[in-house]
mmCIF file of C-alpha atoms in Angstrom:
data_model
loop_
_atom_site.group_PDB
_atom_site.id
_atom_site.type_symbol
_atom_site.label_atom_id
_atom_site.label_comp_id
_atom_site.label_asym_id
_atom_site.label_seq_id
_atom_site.Cartn_x
_atom_site.Cartn_y
_atom_site.Cartn_z
ATOM 1 C CA MET A 259 105.207 104.339 93.201
ATOM 2 C CA SER A 260 104.433 103.781 96.816
ATOM 3 C CA GLN A 261 107.400 102.647 98.922
ATOM 4 C CA ASN A 262 104.800 100.945 101.082
ATOM 5 C CA GLU A 263 103.665 98.779 98.131
ATOM 6 C CA LEU A 264 107.272 97.775 97.475
ATOM 7 C CA LYS A 265 107.897 96.992 101.167
ATOM 8 C CA GLU A 266 104.705 94.898 101.390
ATOM 9 C CA ALA A 267 105.616 93.014 98.204
ATOM 10 C CA LEU A 268 109.149 92.330 99.500
ATOM 11 C CA ASP A 269 107.695 91.160 102.831
ATOM 12 C CA THR A 270 105.343 88.817 100.955
ATOM 13 C CA LEU A 271 108.302 87.338 99.063
ATOM 14 C CA LYS A 272 110.381 86.949 102.241
ATOM 15 C CA GLY A 273 107.398 85.312 103.940
ATOM 16 C CA THR A 274 107.310 82.637 101.249
ATOM 17 C CA GLY A 275 111.057 81.997 101.583
ATOM 18 C CA VAL A 276 112.042 83.781 98.366
ATOM 19 C CA ARG A 277 115.499 85.370 98.522
ATOM 20 C CA ILE A 278 115.563 89.056 97.580
ATOM 21 C CA THR A 279 118.324 89.492 94.992
ATOM 22 C CA PRO A 280 119.185 92.937 93.592
ATOM 23 C CA GLN A 281 117.685 91.914 90.228
ATOM 24 C CA ARG A 282 114.507 90.623 91.864
ATOM 25 C CA HIS A 283 114.189 93.877 93.812
ATOM 26 C CA ALA A 284 114.698 95.975 90.646
ATOM 27 C CA ILE A 285 112.194 93.940 88.585
ATOM 28 C CA LEU A 286 109.579 94.250 91.311
ATOM 29 C CA GLU A 287 110.237 97.977 91.713
ATOM 30 C CA TYR A 288 109.916 98.459 87.938
ATOM 31 C CA LEU A 289 106.622 96.546 87.833
ATOM 32 C CA ILE A 290 105.148 98.569 90.704
ATOM 33 C CA SER A 291 106.165 101.914 89.183
ATOM 34 C CA SER A 292 105.262 101.017 85.584
ATOM 35 C CA MET A 293 101.730 101.780 84.524
ATOM 36 C CA SER A 294 102.335 100.334 81.058
ATOM 37 C CA HIS A 295 101.797 96.604 81.785
ATOM 38 C CA PRO A 296 105.261 95.743 80.448
ATOM 39 C CA THR A 297 106.340 92.565 78.697
ATOM 40 C CA ALA A 298 109.323 90.634 80.064
ATOM 41 C CA ASP A 299 111.342 92.140 77.199
ATOM 42 C CA ASP A 300 110.303 95.695 78.183
ATOM 43 C CA ILE A 301 111.478 95.021 81.748
ATOM 44 C CA TYR A 302 114.745 93.517 80.524
ATOM 45 C CA LYS A 303 115.444 96.518 78.249
ATOM 46 C CA ALA A 304 114.637 98.973 81.048
ATOM 47 C CA LEU A 305 117.005 97.261 83.500
ATOM 48 C CA GLU A 306 119.829 95.908 81.323
ATOM 49 C CA GLY A 307 121.921 99.076 81.799
ATOM 50 C CA LYS A 308 121.795 98.641 85.566
ATOM 51 C CA PHE A 309 122.267 94.842 85.407
ATOM 52 C CA PRO A 310 124.394 94.032 82.334
ATOM 53 C CA ASN A 311 124.692 90.355 83.360
ATOM 54 C CA MET A 312 120.937 89.851 83.678
ATOM 55 C CA SER A 313 119.256 87.804 80.937
ATOM 56 C CA VAL A 314 115.689 87.817 79.637
ATOM 57 C CA ALA A 315 115.383 84.347 81.207
ATOM 58 C CA THR A 316 116.141 85.899 84.615
ATOM 59 C CA VAL A 317 113.291 88.353 84.086
ATOM 60 C CA TYR A 318 110.890 85.543 83.066
ATOM 61 C CA ASN A 319 111.904 83.390 86.033
ATOM 62 C CA ASN A 320 111.335 86.246 88.463
ATOM 63 C CA LEU A 321 107.973 87.097 86.905
ATOM 64 C CA ARG A 322 106.974 83.436 87.331
ATOM 65 C CA VAL A 323 107.947 83.588 91.027
ATOM 66 C CA PHE A 324 105.987 86.836 91.484
ATOM 67 C CA ARG A 325 102.972 85.265 89.750
ATOM 68 C CA GLU A 326 103.142 82.133 91.903
ATOM 69 C CA VAL A 327 103.124 84.146 95.145
ATOM 70 C CA GLY A 328 100.246 86.302 93.888
ATOM 71 C CA LEU A 329 102.043 89.627 93.397
ATOM 72 C CA VAL A 330 101.735 89.791 89.630
ATOM 73 C CA LYS A 331 99.096 88.907 87.076
ATOM 74 C CA GLU A 332 100.106 87.648 83.645
ATOM 75 C CA LEU A 333 97.916 89.193 80.971
ATOM 76 C CA THR A 334 97.704 87.134 77.813
ATOM 77 C CA TYR A 335 95.798 88.361 74.821
ATOM 78 C CA GLY A 336 96.687 85.619 72.353
ATOM 79 C CA ASP A 337 98.387 87.852 69.805
ATOM 80 C CA ALA A 338 101.617 89.037 71.394
ATOM 81 C CA SER A 339 103.900 88.538 74.371
ATOM 82 C CA SER A 340 102.373 88.291 77.809
ATOM 83 C CA ARG A 341 102.216 91.522 79.717
ATOM 84 C CA PHE A 342 102.590 91.746 83.467
ATOM 85 C CA ASP A 343 100.551 93.732 85.935
ATOM 86 C CA PHE A 344 101.444 94.317 89.582
ATOM 87 C CA ILE A 345 98.304 93.428 91.531
ATOM 88 C CA THR A 346 97.076 96.383 93.539
ATOM 89 C CA THR A 347 93.309 96.507 93.497
ATOM 90 C CA HIS A 348 90.767 94.751 91.330
ATOM 91 C CA HIS A 349 90.654 96.662 88.077
ATOM 92 C CA TYR A 350 89.899 96.234 84.405
ATOM 93 C CA HIS A 351 91.805 97.007 81.228
ATOM 94 C CA VAL A 352 91.077 99.115 78.169
ATOM 95 C CA ILE A 353 93.213 97.950 75.243
ATOM 96 C CA CYS A 354 94.084 99.938 72.119
ATOM 97 C CA GLU A 355 93.560 97.816 69.024
ATOM 98 C CA SER A 356 96.039 99.950 67.070
ATOM 99 C CA CYS A 357 99.132 100.164 69.297
ATOM 100 C CA GLY A 358 98.388 97.598 72.028
ATOM 101 C CA LYS A 359 98.551 100.113 74.881
ATOM 102 C CA ILE A 360 96.747 98.884 78.026
ATOM 103 C CA VAL A 361 95.227 101.305 80.524
ATOM 104 C CA ASP A 362 93.767 100.417 83.924
ATOM 105 C CA PHE A 363 90.339 101.556 84.968
ATOM 106 C CA HIS A 364 88.290 100.913 88.069
ATOM 107 C CA TYR A 365 84.588 100.233 87.881
ATOM 108 C CA PRO A 366 83.168 99.481 91.313
ATOM 109 C CA GLY A 367 79.772 98.783 89.748
ATOM 110 C CA LEU A 368 81.046 95.326 88.822
ATOM 111 C CA ASP A 369 82.127 94.338 92.322
ATOM 112 C CA GLU A 370 78.990 92.227 92.826
ATOM 113 C CA VAL A 371 79.091 90.541 89.409
ATOM 114 C CA GLU A 372 80.683 87.339 90.753
ATOM 115 C CA GLN A 373 78.067 86.934 93.482
ATOM 116 C CA PHE A 374 75.296 87.602 90.993
ATOM 117 C CA ALA A 375 76.729 85.138 88.448
ATOM 118 C CA SER A 376 76.997 82.509 91.186
ATOM 119 C CA HIS A 377 73.448 83.154 92.348
ATOM 120 C CA VAL A 378 71.976 82.972 88.838
ATOM 121 C CA THR A 379 73.984 79.986 87.545
ATOM 122 C CA GLY A 380 74.816 77.969 90.643
ATOM 123 C CA PHE A 381 78.519 78.146 89.711
ATOM 124 C CA LYS A 382 81.156 78.440 92.407
ATOM 125 C CA VAL A 383 82.806 81.528 90.859
ATOM 126 C CA SER A 384 86.565 81.931 91.360
ATOM 127 C CA HIS A 385 87.220 85.189 89.485
ATOM 128 C CA HIS A 386 86.330 87.250 86.445
ATOM 129 C CA ARG A 387 88.131 89.251 83.807
ATOM 130 C CA MET A 388 86.849 91.997 81.559
ATOM 131 C CA GLU A 389 88.595 93.851 78.774
ATOM 132 C CA ILE A 390 87.398 96.813 76.763
ATOM 133 C CA TYR A 391 88.815 97.327 73.272
ATOM 134 C CA GLY A 392 89.031 100.516 71.248
ATOM 135 C CA THR A 393 91.402 103.189 69.989
ATOM 136 C CA CYS A 394 93.510 105.233 72.422
ATOM 137 C CA PRO A 395 93.541 109.054 72.145
ATOM 138 C CA ASP A 396 97.041 109.057 70.576
ATOM 139 C CA CYS A 397 96.055 106.628 67.802
ATOM 140 C CA ALA A 398 92.672 108.324 67.311
ATOM 141 C CA GLY A 399 94.526 111.617 66.854
ATOM 142 C CA LYS A 400 96.798 110.059 64.200
ATOM 143 C CA GLU A 401 93.779 108.596 62.366
ATOM 144 C CA ALA A 402 92.070 112.018 62.297
ATOM 145 C CA HIS A 403 94.940 113.590 60.338
#
């Protein structure tokens, strides 16, 4: 995890008038360092030893604040709990249909897709989202045996 990313995120929060509590700091730090797109429950379980008085509701409330100020994206896939992704650069997700693991990947070839879609359709495009589904190497290895 980049300390710079954490500092910038904390500065963003301070700039919007959000108080930096120890729990808020820890949740943000966990999100930045986690590459697993954790659920609120995952974050709670990872931090409950350090913050025994923290509730799952505290985690959800902080994630909502982070989402509202644009630091975090909530990923909903309809089937399970929302997962949360610290926003670094524009990237896409590959999702394992067996275990639900989500992996980031960058594909700069799609950077112009919004402009092209706008040009072709006349839409004022705000954003796009793409997901790729398949079987991760771990699950594929289990299936092979």
